[in-house]
Coordinates of C-alpha atoms and ligand atoms in Angstrom, one line a residue:
S1 CA 122.4 -99.1 -32.4
S2 CA 125.7 -99.6 -34.1
S3 CA 124.8 -97.1 -36.8
D4 CA 124.4 -94.5 -34.1
L5 CA 127.8 -95.4 -32.9
K6 CA 129.1 -94.8 -36.3
S7 CA 127.8 -91.3 -36.4
V8 CA 129.2 -90.6 -33.0
L9 CA 132.7 -91.8 -34.0
A10 CA 132.6 -89.9 -37.3
Y11 CA 131.6 -86.7 -35.5
L12 CA 134.3 -87.1 -32.8
K13 CA 137.0 -87.8 -35.4
K14 CA 136.2 -84.5 -37.1
N15 CA 136.1 -82.5 -34.0
K16 CA 139.0 -83.7 -32.0
A17 CA 141.4 -81.0 -31.1
D18 CA 145.2 -81.6 -31.1
T19 CA 147.1 -82.0 -27.8
N20 CA 149.5 -79.3 -26.7
I21 CA 153.0 -80.6 -26.5
K22 CA 153.9 -78.0 -23.9
Y23 CA 151.6 -79.6 -21.5
Y24 CA 151.1 -83.2 -22.7
G25 CA 152.2 -85.7 -20.0
K26 CA 153.4 -83.0 -17.6
A27 CA 151.5 -84.6 -14.7
K28 CA 152.3 -88.2 -15.6
G29 CA 152.1 -90.4 -12.5
K30 CA 151.0 -87.7 -10.1
N31 CA 148.3 -88.1 -7.6
V32 CA 145.2 -86.3 -8.7
F33 CA 142.7 -84.4 -6.5
I34 CA 139.4 -83.3 -7.9
I35 CA 137.9 -80.8 -5.5
H36 CA 134.2 -80.1 -6.2
L37 CA 133.3 -76.7 -4.9
E38 CA 129.7 -76.9 -4.3
S39 CA 127.6 -74.1 -6.0
F40 CA 130.7 -72.0 -6.4
Q41 CA 130.6 -69.3 -9.1
Q42 CA 133.5 -67.6 -10.8
F43 CA 132.4 -64.1 -9.7
L44 CA 133.3 -65.0 -6.1
I45 CA 137.0 -65.0 -7.1
D46 CA 138.5 -61.6 -6.0
Y47 CA 135.0 -60.5 -4.9
K48 CA 134.8 -58.4 -1.8
V49 CA 132.1 -57.5 0.7
K50 CA 132.7 -54.3 2.6
G51 CA 136.3 -54.4 1.5
K52 CA 136.9 -57.9 2.7
A53 CA 137.7 -60.7 0.3
V54 CA 135.2 -63.5 0.4
T55 CA 137.6 -66.2 -0.8
P56 CA 141.1 -65.0 0.1
N57 CA 142.7 -68.5 0.0
L58 CA 141.1 -69.5 -3.3
N59 CA 142.1 -66.1 -4.7
K60 CA 145.7 -66.8 -3.8
F61 CA 145.5 -70.3 -5.3
Y62 CA 143.9 -68.8 -8.5
H63 CA 146.7 -66.3 -8.9
N64 CA 149.5 -68.7 -8.0
K65 CA 152.2 -69.1 -10.6
S66 CA 151.9 -72.8 -10.6
T67 CA 148.1 -72.7 -11.1
L68 CA 146.5 -72.8 -14.5
S69 CA 143.3 -70.8 -14.1
F70 CA 140.5 -70.4 -16.6
D71 CA 138.4 -67.3 -16.6
N72 CA 135.9 -68.3 -19.4
F73 CA 134.9 -71.7 -18.0
Y74 CA 131.1 -72.3 -17.8
N75 CA 129.0 -74.8 -16.0
Q76 CA 126.9 -76.8 -18.3
V77 CA 124.5 -78.6 -16.0
A78 CA 120.7 -78.9 -16.3
Q79 CA 118.3 -80.5 -13.9
G80 CA 120.8 -83.0 -12.7
K81 CA 122.8 -80.3 -11.1
T82 CA 125.7 -81.8 -9.1
S83 CA 125.2 -85.2 -10.9
D84 CA 125.4 -83.5 -14.3
A85 CA 128.6 -81.9 -13.3
E86 CA 130.0 -85.2 -12.2
M87 CA 128.9 -86.9 -15.4
M88 CA 130.6 -84.3 -17.5
L89 CA 133.8 -84.1 -15.4
E90 CA 134.4 -87.9 -15.3
N91 CA 133.0 -89.0 -18.6
S92 CA 133.0 -86.0 -20.9
L93 CA 129.3 -86.9 -21.6
F94 CA 126.6 -84.3 -21.2
G95 CA 123.8 -84.7 -18.7
L96 CA 120.4 -85.2 -20.1
P97 CA 117.9 -82.5 -21.2
T98 CA 115.7 -83.5 -18.2
G99 CA 116.3 -85.5 -15.1
S100 CA 119.7 -86.9 -14.0
A101 CA 121.7 -89.3 -16.2
M102 CA 123.5 -90.5 -13.1
T103 CA 120.2 -91.5 -11.6
Q104 CA 118.6 -92.9 -14.7
Y105 CA 121.5 -94.7 -16.4
G106 CA 124.3 -94.8 -13.7
T107 CA 123.4 -98.3 -12.6
S108 CA 122.8 -100.0 -16.0
N109 CA 125.0 -98.4 -18.5
T110 CA 128.5 -99.1 -19.6
F111 CA 131.0 -96.2 -18.9
Q112 CA 134.6 -95.5 -19.6
A113 CA 135.0 -93.0 -16.8
A114 CA 138.2 -91.3 -15.3
P115 CA 138.6 -93.7 -12.4
A116 CA 138.3 -96.8 -14.7
I117 CA 140.7 -95.4 -17.3
L118 CA 143.3 -94.3 -14.7
S119 CA 143.2 -97.5 -12.7
Q120 CA 143.3 -99.8 -15.7
T121 CA 145.9 -98.0 -17.8
E122 CA 148.1 -96.2 -15.3
G123 CA 147.7 -98.3 -12.1
Y124 CA 145.9 -95.6 -10.1
T125 CA 143.9 -96.3 -6.9
T126 CA 140.6 -94.3 -7.1
A127 CA 138.4 -92.9 -4.4
A128 CA 135.5 -90.6 -4.0
F129 CA 134.7 -88.7 -0.8
H130 CA 131.4 -87.1 0.2
G131 CA 129.7 -86.2 3.4
D132 CA 126.2 -87.2 2.5
V133 CA 124.4 -90.6 2.2
A134 CA 125.7 -92.9 -0.5
S135 CA 122.5 -93.0 -2.4
F136 CA 122.1 -89.3 -3.2
W137 CA 122.1 -89.0 -7.1
N138 CA 122.6 -92.7 -7.2
R139 CA 126.3 -92.3 -6.5
D140 CA 126.6 -95.7 -4.8
N141 CA 125.7 -97.4 -8.1
A142 CA 127.1 -95.0 -10.6
Y143 CA 130.5 -95.0 -9.0
K144 CA 130.7 -98.7 -9.4
S145 CA 130.0 -98.3 -13.1
W146 CA 132.7 -95.7 -13.2
G147 CA 135.2 -98.0 -11.5
Y148 CA 135.8 -96.2 -8.3
N149 CA 137.7 -98.6 -6.0
Y150 CA 136.4 -96.7 -2.8
F151 CA 133.6 -94.5 -2.0
F152 CA 133.8 -92.8 1.5
Y153 CA 130.3 -91.4 2.3
S154 CA 128.6 -90.2 5.5
S155 CA 128.8 -93.6 7.3
Y156 CA 132.6 -93.5 7.0
Y157 CA 132.7 -90.3 9.0
K158 CA 132.2 -89.7 12.8
E159 CA 128.7 -88.6 13.4
K160 CA 127.6 -85.9 15.7
S161 CA 124.6 -83.7 15.1
S162 CA 126.7 -80.5 15.4
Y163 CA 128.9 -81.8 12.6
N164 CA 126.1 -81.6 10.1
I165 CA 124.4 -78.7 8.3
G166 CA 122.1 -78.7 5.3
Y167 CA 122.8 -81.9 3.3
G168 CA 125.5 -83.3 5.5
L169 CA 128.9 -83.0 7.0
K170 CA 130.4 -79.5 7.3
D171 CA 133.2 -79.0 4.9
K172 CA 135.9 -78.4 7.5
I173 CA 135.1 -81.6 9.3
F174 CA 134.8 -83.4 6.0
F175 CA 138.2 -82.4 4.8
K176 CA 139.8 -83.1 8.2
D177 CA 138.4 -86.6 8.5
S178 CA 139.1 -87.5 4.9
V179 CA 142.8 -87.3 5.5
K180 CA 143.1 -90.5 7.4
Y181 CA 141.6 -92.4 4.4
L182 CA 143.7 -90.4 1.9
E183 CA 146.9 -91.2 3.7
Q184 CA 146.2 -94.9 3.3
L185 CA 145.6 -94.9 -0.4
P186 CA 148.3 -96.5 -2.5
Q187 CA 149.9 -93.9 -4.7
P188 CA 149.4 -92.8 -7.3
F189 CA 145.7 -92.1 -6.6
Y190 CA 142.8 -90.2 -8.1
A191 CA 140.7 -88.8 -5.3
K192 CA 137.5 -86.8 -5.7
L193 CA 136.2 -84.8 -2.8
I194 CA 132.7 -83.3 -3.0
T195 CA 132.0 -80.4 -0.6
L196 CA 128.6 -79.6 0.6
T197 CA 128.2 -76.6 2.9
N198 CA 128.1 -74.0 0.2
H199 CA 124.7 -75.3 -0.9
Y200 CA 121.3 -73.5 -1.0
P201 CA 119.9 -72.3 1.4
Y202 CA 123.4 -71.2 2.6
T203 CA 122.9 -71.5 6.3
L204 CA 125.8 -71.7 8.7
D205 CA 126.1 -72.0 12.4
K206 CA 127.0 -68.8 14.3
Q207 CA 130.5 -69.8 15.3
N208 CA 131.5 -70.5 11.7
Q209 CA 130.2 -67.1 10.3
S210 CA 133.2 -64.9 9.8
I211 CA 132.2 -62.5 7.1
D212 CA 129.1 -60.2 6.8
K213 CA 126.2 -61.2 4.5
T214 CA 125.5 -59.2 1.4
T215 CA 122.7 -56.7 1.7
T216 CA 120.6 -57.2 -1.4
G217 CA 117.6 -57.8 0.7
D218 CA 117.0 -61.1 -1.0
S219 CA 117.2 -63.6 1.8
T220 CA 118.0 -66.6 -0.4
V221 CA 121.0 -64.8 -1.8
D222 CA 122.6 -62.9 1.0
G223 CA 124.0 -65.9 3.0
Y224 CA 125.9 -67.2 -0.1
V225 CA 129.1 -65.3 0.5
Q226 CA 129.1 -66.5 4.1
T227 CA 129.1 -70.2 3.2
A228 CA 131.5 -69.5 0.3
H229 CA 133.9 -67.9 2.8
Y230 CA 133.6 -70.9 5.0
L231 CA 134.3 -73.2 2.1
D232 CA 137.4 -71.1 1.3
Q233 CA 138.7 -71.5 4.8
A234 CA 138.0 -75.3 4.6
F235 CA 139.9 -75.5 1.4
A236 CA 142.9 -73.7 3.0
E237 CA 142.8 -76.1 5.9
F238 CA 142.8 -79.1 3.5
V239 CA 145.9 -77.7 1.8
T240 CA 147.6 -77.6 5.2
Y241 CA 146.7 -81.2 5.9
L242 CA 148.0 -82.2 2.4
K243 CA 151.3 -80.5 3.1
K244 CA 151.6 -82.2 6.5
A245 CA 150.8 -85.6 4.9
G246 CA 153.5 -85.0 2.3
L247 CA 150.9 -85.2 -0.5
Y248 CA 151.0 -81.6 -1.7
N249 CA 154.1 -81.7 -3.9
N250 CA 153.5 -84.9 -5.8
S251 CA 149.9 -84.1 -6.7
M252 CA 147.9 -82.3 -9.3
I253 CA 145.1 -80.4 -7.6
V254 CA 142.1 -79.7 -9.7
L255 CA 139.3 -77.3 -8.5
Y256 CA 136.0 -76.7 -10.1
G257 CA 132.6 -75.1 -9.3
D258 CA 129.7 -77.4 -10.2
H259 CA 127.0 -74.9 -11.1
Y260 CA 125.5 -71.5 -10.0
G261 CA 124.6 -70.9 -6.5
I262 CA 122.3 -68.0 -7.3
S263 CA 119.6 -68.8 -9.9
N264 CA 118.4 -66.6 -12.7
N265 CA 115.2 -66.0 -10.7
H266 CA 117.2 -63.5 -8.6
R267 CA 117.8 -60.9 -11.2
S268 CA 117.7 -57.8 -9.0
A269 CA 119.9 -59.4 -6.3
I270 CA 122.4 -60.4 -9.1
A271 CA 122.4 -56.9 -10.5
Q272 CA 123.2 -55.5 -7.1
L273 CA 126.0 -58.0 -6.4
L274 CA 127.6 -57.1 -9.7
G275 CA 127.1 -53.4 -9.1
K276 CA 124.8 -52.9 -12.1
K277 CA 121.4 -51.2 -12.5
S278 CA 119.9 -54.3 -14.1
V279 CA 121.1 -57.5 -15.8
T280 CA 120.5 -58.7 -19.4
N281 CA 120.2 -62.3 -20.5
F282 CA 123.8 -61.9 -21.7
D283 CA 124.9 -60.9 -18.2
L284 CA 123.1 -64.0 -16.8
A285 CA 125.0 -66.2 -19.3
Q286 CA 128.2 -64.7 -18.1
F287 CA 127.1 -65.4 -14.6
Q288 CA 127.2 -69.1 -15.4
K289 CA 131.0 -69.1 -15.2
V290 CA 132.5 -71.3 -12.5
P291 CA 136.1 -71.7 -11.5
F292 CA 138.4 -74.3 -13.1
M293 CA 141.9 -74.4 -11.8
I294 CA 144.8 -76.9 -12.1
H295 CA 147.6 -76.6 -9.7
M296 CA 150.8 -78.6 -9.6
K297 CA 154.4 -77.9 -8.5
G298 CA 156.3 -77.1 -11.6
L299 CA 153.3 -76.4 -13.9
K300 CA 153.5 -73.3 -15.9
G301 CA 150.4 -71.4 -14.7
G302 CA 148.6 -68.2 -15.5
I303 CA 145.1 -67.2 -16.5
N304 CA 144.0 -68.9 -19.6
H305 CA 141.1 -67.2 -21.5
T306 CA 140.0 -70.0 -23.7
Y307 CA 136.2 -70.6 -23.7
G308 CA 135.3 -74.0 -22.3
G309 CA 133.2 -75.9 -19.9
E310 CA 132.8 -78.9 -17.7
I311 CA 132.5 -81.2 -20.8
D312 CA 136.2 -80.3 -21.5
V313 CA 137.8 -81.4 -18.2
L314 CA 138.4 -85.1 -18.8
P315 CA 140.3 -84.7 -22.1
T316 CA 142.3 -81.9 -20.5
L317 CA 143.3 -84.0 -17.6
L318 CA 144.1 -87.1 -19.6
D319 CA 146.4 -85.1 -21.8
L320 CA 148.2 -83.6 -18.8
L321 CA 148.5 -87.1 -17.4
G322 CA 149.8 -88.3 -20.8
V323 CA 147.1 -91.0 -21.1
K324 CA 146.3 -92.2 -24.6
N325 CA 142.8 -91.0 -25.4
D326 CA 140.7 -93.1 -27.8
Y327 CA 137.6 -92.8 -25.7
I328 CA 134.2 -91.4 -26.7
Q329 CA 134.3 -87.9 -25.1
F330 CA 132.5 -84.8 -26.3
G331 CA 134.9 -82.3 -24.8
N332 CA 138.3 -81.1 -26.0
D333 CA 141.6 -80.4 -24.2
L334 CA 141.4 -76.8 -22.9
L335 CA 145.1 -76.3 -23.5
S336 CA 144.8 -77.2 -27.2
K337 CA 145.5 -74.4 -29.6
D338 CA 143.0 -75.3 -32.2
R339 CA 140.0 -76.1 -30.2
N340 CA 136.4 -75.1 -30.9
Q341 CA 135.5 -72.5 -28.3
T342 CA 131.7 -72.7 -28.7
V343 CA 130.4 -73.7 -25.3
A344 CA 127.0 -75.4 -25.2
F345 CA 124.5 -74.9 -22.5
R346 CA 122.2 -77.9 -22.1
N347 CA 119.2 -76.0 -23.5
G348 CA 121.0 -75.3 -26.8
N349 CA 122.0 -71.8 -26.0
F350 CA 125.7 -71.1 -26.3
V351 CA 128.6 -68.7 -25.6
S352 CA 131.8 -68.2 -27.5
P353 CA 134.5 -65.6 -27.9
T354 CA 132.5 -64.0 -30.8
Y355 CA 128.8 -64.7 -30.5
T356 CA 126.5 -65.6 -27.6
K357 CA 123.1 -67.0 -28.4
I358 CA 120.2 -67.0 -25.9
G359 CA 117.0 -68.2 -27.3
S360 CA 116.8 -66.6 -30.7
T361 CA 118.8 -63.5 -29.6
V362 CA 122.4 -63.2 -30.7
Y363 CA 124.8 -61.0 -28.8
N364 CA 128.3 -59.7 -29.5
S365 CA 130.3 -61.5 -26.9
K366 CA 132.8 -58.6 -26.7
T367 CA 130.3 -55.8 -26.1
G368 CA 127.3 -57.8 -24.7
K369 CA 125.0 -55.9 -27.1
V370 CA 122.3 -57.6 -29.1
I371 CA 123.2 -57.8 -32.8
E372 CA 120.1 -56.3 -34.4
N373 CA 120.6 -56.7 -38.2
M374 CA 122.9 -59.6 -38.8
T375 CA 124.7 -59.8 -42.1
A376 CA 124.3 -62.9 -44.2
A377 CA 127.9 -63.9 -43.3
Q378 CA 127.1 -63.5 -39.5
K379 CA 123.9 -65.5 -39.9
K380 CA 125.8 -68.3 -41.6
T381 CA 128.5 -68.4 -38.8
V382 CA 125.9 -68.4 -36.1
K383 CA 124.0 -71.1 -37.8
Q384 CA 127.1 -73.3 -38.0
M385 CA 127.7 -72.7 -34.4
Q386 CA 124.2 -73.6 -33.4
N387 CA 124.4 -76.7 -35.6
H388 CA 127.6 -77.8 -33.8
V389 CA 126.0 -77.4 -30.4
T390 CA 122.8 -79.1 -31.3
T391 CA 124.7 -82.0 -32.9
E392 CA 127.1 -82.6 -29.9
L393 CA 124.2 -82.5 -27.4
S394 CA 122.1 -84.9 -29.3
L395 CA 124.9 -87.3 -30.1
S396 CA 125.9 -87.3 -26.4
D397 CA 122.3 -88.1 -25.5
R398 CA 122.3 -91.0 -28.0
V399 CA 125.4 -92.5 -26.3
I400 CA 123.8 -92.4 -22.9
E401 CA 120.2 -93.3 -23.9
G402 CA 121.3 -96.1 -26.2
D403 CA 124.1 -97.3 -23.9
L404 CA 126.4 -97.1 -26.8
L405 CA 129.7 -97.6 -25.0
R406 CA 128.7 -101.2 -24.6
F407 CA 129.5 -101.5 -28.3
Y408 CA 132.8 -99.7 -28.2
T409 CA 135.8 -100.8 -26.1
P410 CA 139.1 -99.1 -27.0
K411 CA 142.3 -101.2 -27.1
G412 CA 143.8 -101.7 -23.7
F413 CA 140.6 -101.0 -21.8
K414 CA 138.4 -103.8 -20.2
K415 CA 134.7 -103.3 -19.5
V416 CA 134.2 -102.5 -15.9
D417 CA 132.7 -105.4 -13.9
K418 CA 130.4 -103.7 -11.3
S419 CA 130.1 -106.9 -9.2
K420 CA 133.6 -106.5 -8.1
Y421 CA 132.9 -103.3 -6.2
S422 CA 131.4 -102.8 -2.8
Y423 CA 131.3 -99.7 -0.7
K424 CA 129.7 -101.2 2.4
V425 CA 131.0 -100.1 5.7
S426 CA 132.3 -103.3 7.4
T427 CA 130.6 -103.9 10.8
S428 CA 133.0 -106.4 12.2
Ligands
GP9_1 C1 124.1 -83.9 -2.4 C2 124.8 -82.9 -3.1 C3 123.9 -81.9 -3.7 O1 124.8 -85.1 -2.0 O2 125.8 -83.3 -3.9 O3 123.6 -81.9 -5.0 P1 122.9 -80.7 -5.8 O4 121.6 -80.3 -5.1 O5 123.8 -79.5 -5.8 O6 122.6 -81.2 -7.2
MN2 MN1 125.7 -79.1 -6.6

């Protein structure tokens, strides 16, 4: 209802962080690549197996002086997995406590998503690329609601049984065959490429295996570094294609991991991978970190330690692109100096630079130790943080479940007309 909308707007007004003038508008007019690294966790960065780097190319990218890298960036997905990540990345709205918001509301709701904003206000052409069928996670409908001009899915790619593994096209073939479409997009464009090979159960054909598996003895875990290594090579090849196509230097390249690859059910394997005797719930919360990197020629890079998550990506990118932001978004620019660094997990747990709360247990984020006897002041602070988390999650749910964006259209934005979009492969 419209009174719900009022509470949302009041909350956002109070919580909006300032922009950072050092970065605001620095990427104005650049092409944008969003590269979705499937199931890719932050611990893989600089990780080695028997002395060999698992992701040498991503490591180089991570440490590049023109890459802004974040080392306290968390995935915030729930059951909607990839689709929750996409919902947060492109709308700055949380996924739902259960199920997938993209599946349940992607067709019917009004959205003000990144593709629609950039095409309407900055003249961008927008395209999504993915080597699986169009209907997975209801992408074919949700992407229309989000205003994607193009969606290149499996039918747009050459089919051959050896090209596929797991859910679809192998990443190297996917990137290679995406270039011919990318080259034809009018610039500036916003292009999202969703990889696939580094997905559970982490199987890979023999000729693509070029690093040893880990040896935890947990068969669902040990292949993970192998498919991650393959994804790393695929990414490097893609960078080469972009350079050849003349698209590297005039683009902002954004990388992110969507969610964990190794679930909390594998405690003993996780402990072995991290070189620990055992892992606590605090360690497992830390294990939810995923990469977030922004690379652009001329960008002042470095490793940024701010605490944030997937909900914060869109406001960050819009500020870098210098786009006026009056939209209903629950995240905050990661480059802002005054942002709230409490990161909500979808179940109401949270991490922050000071306190981490898992269930009813509170940890000191610096030491990882349980805080046994909290002072009254500590209790008060933690309570405020919990309140913040609970409020943002429930208000975001109200926006999606009540389709509240249909009542709110910022100046300069027109409601997306889904009937204008079609992603069918022409058969003529
Ligand atoms: C399928 C892919 C996988 O198209 O994006 O989604 P996930 O299982 O990771 O949620
Ligand atoms: Mn995924």
